[in-house]
PDB file of N, CA and C in Angstrom:
ATOM      1  N   UNK E   1       1.050  27.166  -3.312  1.00 63.00           N
ATOM      2  CA  UNK E   1       1.082  26.075  -2.451  1.00 63.00           C
ATOM      3  C   UNK E   1       2.650  25.709  -2.311  1.00 63.00           C
ATOM      4  N   UNK E   2       3.520  25.822  -1.674  1.00 84.00           N
ATOM      5  CA  UNK E   2       4.806  25.761  -1.334  1.00 84.00           C
ATOM      6  C   UNK E   2       4.653  24.195  -0.584  1.00 84.00           C
ATOM      7  N   UNK E   3       4.670  23.173  -0.576  1.00 92.00           N
ATOM      8  CA  UNK E   3       4.666  22.334   0.076  1.00 92.00           C
ATOM      9  C   UNK E   3       6.620  22.025   0.993  1.00 92.00           C
ATOM     10  N   UNK E   4       6.506  21.914   1.928  1.00 94.00           N
ATOM     11  CA  UNK E   4       7.394  22.204   3.088  1.00 94.00           C
ATOM     12  C   UNK E   4       7.773  20.819   4.140  1.00 94.00           C
ATOM     13  N   UNK E   5       8.812  20.664   4.821  1.00 95.00           N
ATOM     14  CA  UNK E   5       8.777  19.248   5.336  1.00 95.00           C
ATOM     15  C   UNK E   5       8.559  20.177   6.670  1.00 95.00           C
ATOM     16  N   UNK E   6       8.285  19.621   8.044  1.00 93.00           N
ATOM     17  CA  UNK E   6       8.051  19.726   9.837  1.00 93.00           C
ATOM     18  C   UNK E   6       9.090  20.821   9.588  1.00 93.00           C
ATOM     19  N   UNK E   7      10.156  20.906   9.563  1.00 93.00           N
ATOM     20  CA  UNK E   7      11.376  21.668  10.121  1.00 93.00           C
ATOM     21  C   UNK E   7      10.948  23.233   8.942  1.00 93.00           C
ATOM     22  N   UNK E   8      10.189  23.481   7.594  1.00 93.00           N
ATOM     23  CA  UNK E   8       9.967  24.552   7.406  1.00 93.00           C
ATOM     24  C   UNK E   8      10.759  25.009   6.337  1.00 93.00           C
ATOM     25  N   UNK E   9      11.822  23.807   5.937  1.00 94.00           N
ATOM     26  CA  UNK E   9      12.435  24.001   4.958  1.00 94.00           C
ATOM     27  C   UNK E   9      11.441  23.479   3.252  1.00 94.00           C
ATOM     28  N   UNK E  10      11.610  24.326   2.078  1.00 95.00           N
ATOM     29  CA  UNK E  10      10.512  24.021   0.771  1.00 95.00           C
ATOM     30  C   UNK E  10      11.179  22.408   0.437  1.00 95.00           C
ATOM     31  N   UNK E  11      10.250  21.517   0.465  1.00 96.00           N
ATOM     32  CA  UNK E  11      10.669  20.428  -0.083  1.00 96.00           C
ATOM     33  C   UNK E  11      10.537  19.982  -2.299  1.00 96.00           C
ATOM     34  N   UNK E  12      12.203  20.100  -1.979  1.00 95.00           N
ATOM     35  CA  UNK E  12      12.358  19.779  -3.898  1.00 95.00           C
ATOM     36  C   UNK E  12      12.531  18.512  -4.385  1.00 95.00           C
ATOM     37  N   UNK E  13      12.422  18.347  -5.717  1.00 95.00           N
ATOM     38  CA  UNK E  13      12.526  17.215  -6.301  1.00 95.00           C
ATOM     39  C   UNK E  13      14.151  16.735  -5.954  1.00 95.00           C
ATOM     40  N   UNK E  14      14.715  15.454  -5.771  1.00 96.00           N
ATOM     41  CA  UNK E  14      15.988  15.028  -5.221  1.00 96.00           C
ATOM     42  C   UNK E  14      16.056  15.431  -4.079  1.00 96.00           C
ATOM     43  N   UNK E  15      15.394  15.562  -2.994  1.00 97.00           N
ATOM     44  CA  UNK E  15      15.880  16.020  -1.580  1.00 97.00           C
ATOM     45  C   UNK E  15      16.662  14.779  -1.166  1.00 97.00           C
ATOM     46  N   UNK E  16      17.418  14.953  -0.295  1.00 97.00           N
ATOM     47  CA  UNK E  16      17.796  13.537   0.588  1.00 97.00           C
ATOM     48  C   UNK E  16      16.637  13.853   2.355  1.00 97.00           C
ATOM     49  N   UNK E  17      15.945  12.696   2.368  1.00 97.00           N
ATOM     50  CA  UNK E  17      15.339  12.618   3.493  1.00 97.00           C
ATOM     51  C   UNK E  17      15.354  11.794   4.798  1.00 97.00           C
ATOM     52  N   UNK E  18      14.898  11.642   5.798  1.00 96.00           N
ATOM     53  CA  UNK E  18      14.334  10.160   6.389  1.00 96.00           C
ATOM     54  C   UNK E  18      13.155  10.228   6.482  1.00 96.00           C
ATOM     55  N   UNK E  19      12.599   9.336   6.607  1.00 95.00           N
ATOM     56  CA  UNK E  19      11.096   8.402   7.074  1.00 95.00           C
ATOM     57  C   UNK E  19      11.246   7.477   7.901  1.00 95.00           C
ATOM     58  N   UNK E  20      11.077   7.941   9.164  1.00 92.00           N
ATOM     59  CA  UNK E  20      11.132   6.862   9.975  1.00 92.00           C
ATOM     60  C   UNK E  20      12.198   6.371   9.963  1.00 92.00           C
ATOM     61  N   UNK E  21      13.084   7.080  10.441  1.00 93.00           N
ATOM     62  CA  UNK E  21      14.717   6.900   9.952  1.00 93.00           C
ATOM     63  C   UNK E  21      15.447   6.127   9.279  1.00 93.00           C
ATOM     64  N   UNK E  22      14.357   6.185   8.382  1.00 94.00           N
ATOM     65  CA  UNK E  22      14.701   5.008   6.713  1.00 94.00           C
ATOM     66  C   UNK E  22      15.395   6.309   5.673  1.00 94.00           C
ATOM     67  N   UNK E  23      16.563   6.304   5.264  1.00 95.00           N
ATOM     68  CA  UNK E  23      16.705   7.409   4.591  1.00 95.00           C
ATOM     69  C   UNK E  23      16.197   6.974   2.985  1.00 95.00           C
ATOM     70  N   UNK E  24      15.780   8.353   2.109  1.00 95.00           N
ATOM     71  CA  UNK E  24      15.222   8.165   0.607  1.00 95.00           C
ATOM     72  C   UNK E  24      15.420   9.187  -0.090  1.00 95.00           C
ATOM     73  N   UNK E  25      14.365   9.338  -1.326  1.00 96.00           N
ATOM     74  CA  UNK E  25      14.961  10.504  -1.517  1.00 96.00           C
ATOM     75  C   UNK E  25      14.095  11.259  -2.147  1.00 96.00           C
ATOM     76  N   UNK E  26      13.290  11.949  -2.657  1.00 97.00           N
ATOM     77  CA  UNK E  26      12.461  13.132  -2.870  1.00 97.00           C
ATOM     78  C   UNK E  26      12.232  12.690  -4.829  1.00 97.00           C
ATOM     79  N   UNK E  27      11.434  11.705  -4.819  1.00 96.00           N
ATOM     80  CA  UNK E  27      11.138  11.397  -6.546  1.00 96.00           C
ATOM     81  C   UNK E  27      10.595  12.567  -7.400  1.00 96.00           C
ATOM     82  N   UNK E  28       9.162  12.965  -6.744  1.00 95.00           N
ATOM     83  CA  UNK E  28       9.060  14.234  -7.445  1.00 95.00           C
ATOM     84  C   UNK E  28       7.763  14.998  -6.271  1.00 95.00           C
ATOM     85  N   UNK E  29       7.723  16.409  -6.723  1.00 96.00           N
ATOM     86  CA  UNK E  29       6.903  17.140  -5.566  1.00 96.00           C
ATOM     87  C   UNK E  29       5.482  17.434  -6.485  1.00 96.00           C
ATOM     88  N   UNK E  30       4.325  16.988  -5.944  1.00 96.00           N
ATOM     89  CA  UNK E  30       3.189  17.031  -6.509  1.00 96.00           C
ATOM     90  C   UNK E  30       2.742  18.430  -6.348  1.00 96.00           C
ATOM     91  N   UNK E  31       2.607  19.677  -7.004  1.00 93.00           N
ATOM     92  CA  UNK E  31       2.382  20.781  -6.144  1.00 93.00           C
ATOM     93  C   UNK E  31       1.106  21.409  -7.009  1.00 93.00           C
ATOM     94  N   UNK E  32      -0.222  21.816  -6.418  1.00 90.00           N
ATOM     95  CA  UNK E  32      -1.330  22.257  -7.629  1.00 90.00           C
ATOM     96  C   UNK E  32      -1.070  23.016  -8.137  1.00 90.00           C
ATOM     97  N   UNK E  33      -0.320  23.970  -8.021  1.00 90.00           N
ATOM     98  CA  UNK E  33       0.000  25.320  -8.649  1.00 90.00           C
ATOM     99  C   UNK E  33       0.770  24.704 -10.076  1.00 90.00           C
ATOM    100  N   UNK E  34       1.783  23.537 -10.104  1.00 89.00           N
ATOM    101  CA  UNK E  34       2.692  23.268 -10.998  1.00 89.00           C
ATOM    102  C   UNK E  34       2.080  21.667 -11.776  1.00 89.00           C
ATOM    103  N   UNK E  35       1.140  21.998 -12.479  1.00 85.00           N
ATOM    104  CA  UNK E  35       0.635  20.594 -13.040  1.00 85.00           C
ATOM    105  C   UNK E  35       0.744  19.861 -13.832  1.00 85.00           C
ATOM    106  N   UNK E  36       1.216  19.024 -13.815  1.00 90.00           N
ATOM    107  CA  UNK E  36       2.470  17.955 -15.012  1.00 90.00           C
ATOM    108  C   UNK E  36       1.792  16.855 -15.548  1.00 90.00           C
ATOM    109  N   UNK E  37       1.485  15.779 -16.291  1.00 92.00           N
ATOM    110  CA  UNK E  37       1.159  14.614 -16.462  1.00 92.00           C
ATOM    111  C   UNK E  37       1.398  13.360 -15.657  1.00 92.00           C
ATOM    112  N   UNK E  38       2.702  13.604 -14.839  1.00 90.00           N
ATOM    113  CA  UNK E  38       3.210  12.563 -14.260  1.00 90.00           C
ATOM    114  C   UNK E  38       2.556  12.886 -12.771  1.00 90.00           C
ATOM    115  N   UNK E  39       2.340  14.378 -12.448  1.00 94.00           N
ATOM    116  CA  UNK E  39       1.541  14.402 -11.281  1.00 94.00           C
ATOM    117  C   UNK E  39       0.182  14.577 -10.909  1.00 94.00           C
ATOM    118  N   UNK E  40      -0.481  14.851 -12.487  1.00 95.00           N
ATOM    119  CA  UNK E  40      -2.084  15.646 -12.098  1.00 95.00           C
ATOM    120  C   UNK E  40      -2.711  14.292 -11.384  1.00 95.00           C
ATOM    121  N   UNK E  41      -2.698  13.168 -11.546  1.00 95.00           N
ATOM    122  CA  UNK E  41      -3.032  11.909 -10.632  1.00 95.00           C
ATOM    123  C   UNK E  41      -3.514  12.447  -9.070  1.00 95.00           C
ATOM    124  N   UNK E  42      -2.078  12.714  -8.172  1.00 95.00           N
ATOM    125  CA  UNK E  42      -1.289  12.742  -6.972  1.00 95.00           C
ATOM    126  C   UNK E  42      -2.376  14.603  -6.526  1.00 95.00           C
ATOM    127  N   UNK E  43      -2.661  15.140  -7.473  1.00 95.00           N
ATOM    128  CA  UNK E  43      -3.264  16.693  -7.058  1.00 95.00           C
ATOM    129  C   UNK E  43      -4.386  16.159  -7.434  1.00 95.00           C
ATOM    130  N   UNK E  44      -5.319  15.726  -8.166  1.00 95.00           N
ATOM    131  CA  UNK E  44      -6.602  15.550  -7.725  1.00 95.00           C
ATOM    132  C   UNK E  44      -6.921  14.731  -6.895  1.00 95.00           C
ATOM    133  N   UNK E  45      -6.129  13.534  -6.917  1.00 96.00           N
ATOM    134  CA  UNK E  45      -6.703  12.651  -5.668  1.00 96.00           C
ATOM    135  C   UNK E  45      -6.382  12.708  -4.561  1.00 96.00           C
ATOM    136  N   UNK E  46      -5.250  13.825  -3.909  1.00 94.00           N
ATOM    137  CA  UNK E  46      -4.876  14.206  -2.833  1.00 94.00           C
ATOM    138  C   UNK E  46      -4.621  15.495  -2.538  1.00 94.00           C
ATOM    139  N   UNK E  47      -4.702  16.403  -3.386  1.00 93.00           N
ATOM    140  CA  UNK E  47      -4.556  17.629  -3.280  1.00 93.00           C
ATOM    141  C   UNK E  47      -2.957  18.066  -3.770  1.00 93.00           C
ATOM    142  N   UNK E  48      -2.441  17.376  -3.757  1.00 94.00           N
ATOM    143  CA  UNK E  48      -0.711  17.570  -3.749  1.00 94.00           C
ATOM    144  C   UNK E  48      -0.033  16.909  -2.848  1.00 94.00           C
ATOM    145  N   UNK E  49       1.533  16.426  -2.866  1.00 96.00           N
ATOM    146  CA  UNK E  49       2.237  16.179  -1.725  1.00 96.00           C
ATOM    147  C   UNK E  49       2.965  15.419  -2.240  1.00 96.00           C
ATOM    148  N   UNK E  50       4.144  14.541  -1.687  1.00 97.00           N
ATOM    149  CA  UNK E  50       5.410  14.267  -1.942  1.00 97.00           C
ATOM    150  C   UNK E  50       5.733  12.825  -2.259  1.00 97.00           C
ATOM    151  N   UNK E  51       6.348  12.352  -3.281  1.00 96.00           N
ATOM    152  CA  UNK E  51       6.694  10.766  -3.519  1.00 96.00           C
ATOM    153  C   UNK E  51       8.426  10.662  -2.748  1.00 96.00           C
ATOM    154  N   UNK E  52       8.163   9.673  -2.176  1.00 96.00           N
ATOM    155  CA  UNK E  52       9.418   9.369  -1.475  1.00 96.00           C
ATOM    156  C   UNK E  52      10.048   7.975  -2.069  1.00 96.00           C
ATOM    157  N   UNK E  53      11.063   8.119  -2.781  1.00 94.00           N
ATOM    158  CA  UNK E  53      11.139   6.680  -3.270  1.00 94.00           C
ATOM    159  C   UNK E  53      13.227   6.220  -2.008  1.00 94.00           C
ATOM    160  N   UNK E  54      13.696   4.837  -3.210  1.00 88.00           N
ATOM    161  CA  UNK E  54      14.617   4.340  -2.565  1.00 88.00           C
ATOM    162  C   UNK E  54      14.450   4.106  -1.310  1.00 88.00           C
ATOM    163  N   UNK E  55      13.618   3.935  -0.558  1.00 85.00           N
ATOM    164  CA  UNK E  55      13.159   3.482   1.017  1.00 85.00           C
ATOM    165  C   UNK E  55      13.242   1.543   1.175  1.00 85.00           C
ATOM    166  N   UNK E  56      14.810   1.925   1.517  1.00 83.00           N
ATOM    167  CA  UNK E  56      14.852   0.241   1.212  1.00 83.00           C
ATOM    168  C   UNK E  56      13.926  -0.510   2.096  1.00 83.00           C
ATOM    169  N   UNK E  57      12.853  -0.780   2.895  1.00 79.00           N
ATOM    170  CA  UNK E  57      11.630  -1.579   3.223  1.00 79.00           C
ATOM    171  C   UNK E  57      10.568  -1.014   3.332  1.00 79.00           C
ATOM    172  N   UNK E  58      10.123  -0.058   2.607  1.00 78.00           N
ATOM    173  CA  UNK E  58       8.823   0.423   2.254  1.00 78.00           C
ATOM    174  C   UNK E  58       8.864   0.588   0.046  1.00 78.00           C
ATOM    175  N   UNK E  59      10.282   0.655  -0.161  1.00 86.00           N
ATOM    176  CA  UNK E  59      10.150   1.236  -1.334  1.00 86.00           C
ATOM    177  C   UNK E  59       9.781   2.299  -1.847  1.00 86.00           C
ATOM    178  N   UNK E  60       8.324   2.862  -2.165  1.00 92.00           N
ATOM    179  CA  UNK E  60       7.766   4.076  -2.620  1.00 92.00           C
ATOM    180  C   UNK E  60       6.633   4.649  -1.457  1.00 92.00           C
ATOM    181  N   UNK E  61       6.733   5.584  -1.188  1.00 94.00           N
ATOM    182  CA  UNK E  61       5.576   5.662   0.062  1.00 94.00           C
ATOM    183  C   UNK E  61       4.915   7.706  -0.446  1.00 94.00           C
ATOM    184  N   UNK E  62       3.858   7.671  -0.772  1.00 96.00           N
ATOM    185  CA  UNK E  62       3.169   9.188  -1.032  1.00 96.00           C
ATOM    186  C   UNK E  62       2.659   9.802   0.109  1.00 96.00           C
ATOM    187  N   UNK E  63       3.400  10.881   0.098  1.00 96.00           N
ATOM    188  CA  UNK E  63       2.951  11.749   1.697  1.00 96.00           C
ATOM    189  C   UNK E  63       2.071  13.367   1.382  1.00 96.00           C
ATOM    190  N   UNK E  64       1.201  12.980   1.645  1.00 94.00           N
ATOM    191  CA  UNK E  64       0.099  13.949   1.007  1.00 94.00           C
ATOM    192  C   UNK E  64       0.237  15.750   1.837  1.00 94.00           C
ATOM    193  N   UNK E  65       0.657  15.375   2.937  1.00 92.00           N
ATOM    194  CA  UNK E  65       0.747  16.888   3.950  1.00 92.00           C
ATOM    195  C   UNK E  65       2.384  16.341   4.827  1.00 92.00           C
ATOM    196  N   UNK E  66       3.422  16.651   4.158  1.00 94.00           N
ATOM    197  CA  UNK E  66       4.570  16.693   4.363  1.00 94.00           C
ATOM    198  C   UNK E  66       4.469  17.507   5.445  1.00 94.00           C
ATOM    199  N   UNK E  67       4.559  18.648   5.470  1.00 93.00           N
ATOM    200  CA  UNK E  67       4.567  19.623   6.496  1.00 93.00           C
ATOM    201  C   UNK E  67       4.330  19.207   8.138  1.00 93.00           C
ATOM    202  N   UNK E  68       3.461  17.940   8.018  1.00 93.00           N
ATOM    203  CA  UNK E  68       2.856  17.682   9.370  1.00 93.00           C
ATOM    204  C   UNK E  68       3.173  16.521   9.999  1.00 93.00           C
ATOM    205  N   UNK E  69       3.776  15.803   9.483  1.00 93.00           N
ATOM    206  CA  UNK E  69       4.278  14.040   9.259  1.00 93.00           C
ATOM    207  C   UNK E  69       5.976  14.758  10.037  1.00 93.00           C
ATOM    208  N   UNK E  70       5.948  14.005  11.387  1.00 92.00           N
ATOM    209  CA  UNK E  70       6.785  14.303  12.323  1.00 92.00           C
ATOM    210  C   UNK E  70       7.726  13.072  11.922  1.00 92.00           C
ATOM    211  N   UNK E  71       7.589  12.279  11.285  1.00 94.00           N
ATOM    212  CA  UNK E  71       8.435  10.552  11.335  1.00 94.00           C
ATOM    213  C   UNK E  71       9.541  11.539   9.947  1.00 94.00           C
ATOM    214  N   UNK E  72       9.329  12.561   9.362  1.00 96.00           N
ATOM    215  CA  UNK E  72       9.552  12.779   7.643  1.00 96.00           C
ATOM    216  C   UNK E  72      10.293  14.013   8.214  1.00 96.00           C
ATOM    217  N   UNK E  73      11.784  13.920   8.009  1.00 96.00           N
ATOM    218  CA  UNK E  73      13.249  14.543   8.347  1.00 96.00           C
ATOM    219  C   UNK E  73      14.236  14.878   7.078  1.00 96.00           C
ATOM    220  N   UNK E  74      13.589  16.602   6.384  1.00 97.00           N
ATOM    221  CA  UNK E  74      15.195  16.781   5.730  1.00 97.00           C
ATOM    222  C   UNK E  74      16.632  16.343   5.842  1.00 97.00           C
ATOM    223  N   UNK E  75      16.957  15.715   5.125  1.00 97.00           N
ATOM    224  CA  UNK E  75      18.557  16.052   5.543  1.00 97.00           C
ATOM    225  C   UNK E  75      19.211  16.514   4.796  1.00 97.00           C
ATOM    226  N   UNK E  76      18.648  16.894   2.905  1.00 96.00           N
ATOM    227  CA  UNK E  76      19.993  17.775   2.500  1.00 96.00           C
ATOM    228  C   UNK E  76      19.570  17.779   1.453  1.00 96.00           C
ATOM    229  N   UNK E  77      20.121  18.998   0.230  1.00 96.00           N
ATOM    230  CA  UNK E  77      19.715  18.837  -1.142  1.00 96.00           C
ATOM    231  C   UNK E  77      20.800  17.980  -1.980  1.00 96.00           C
ATOM    232  N   UNK E  78      19.730  17.765  -3.392  1.00 88.00           N
ATOM    233  CA  UNK E  78      20.351  16.926  -4.100  1.00 88.00           C
ATOM    234  C   UNK E  78      21.696  17.735  -4.385  1.00 88.00           C
ATOM    235  N   UNK E  79      22.925  16.790  -4.456  1.00 81.00           N
ATOM    236  CA  UNK E  79      24.011  17.443  -4.996  1.00 81.00           C
ATOM    237  C   UNK E  79      24.160  17.715  -6.773  1.00 81.00           C
ATOM    238  N   UNK E  80      24.669  18.543  -7.711  1.00 63.00           N
ATOM    239  CA  UNK E  80      24.638  18.766  -9.021  1.00 63.00           C
ATOM    240  C   UNK E  80      23.488  19.241  -9.227  1.00 63.00           C
TER     241      UNK E  80
END
């Protein structure tokens, strides 16, 4: 299961995004096919999703279905 944004791009760690117009960054992608100790709880609880951090007003937000979230906008990939 590849997690994607509403626009169709694959969600990847480090991506720059807007959530409700506020800039943030993808801290991690909890992909059910790639289980790691850091994402296991999110996979078991929600079936997967993405953690967005560096949001000024909200701090960090977990979204379990980024493809259907129209307030989430892909901006670009992390450089380097």
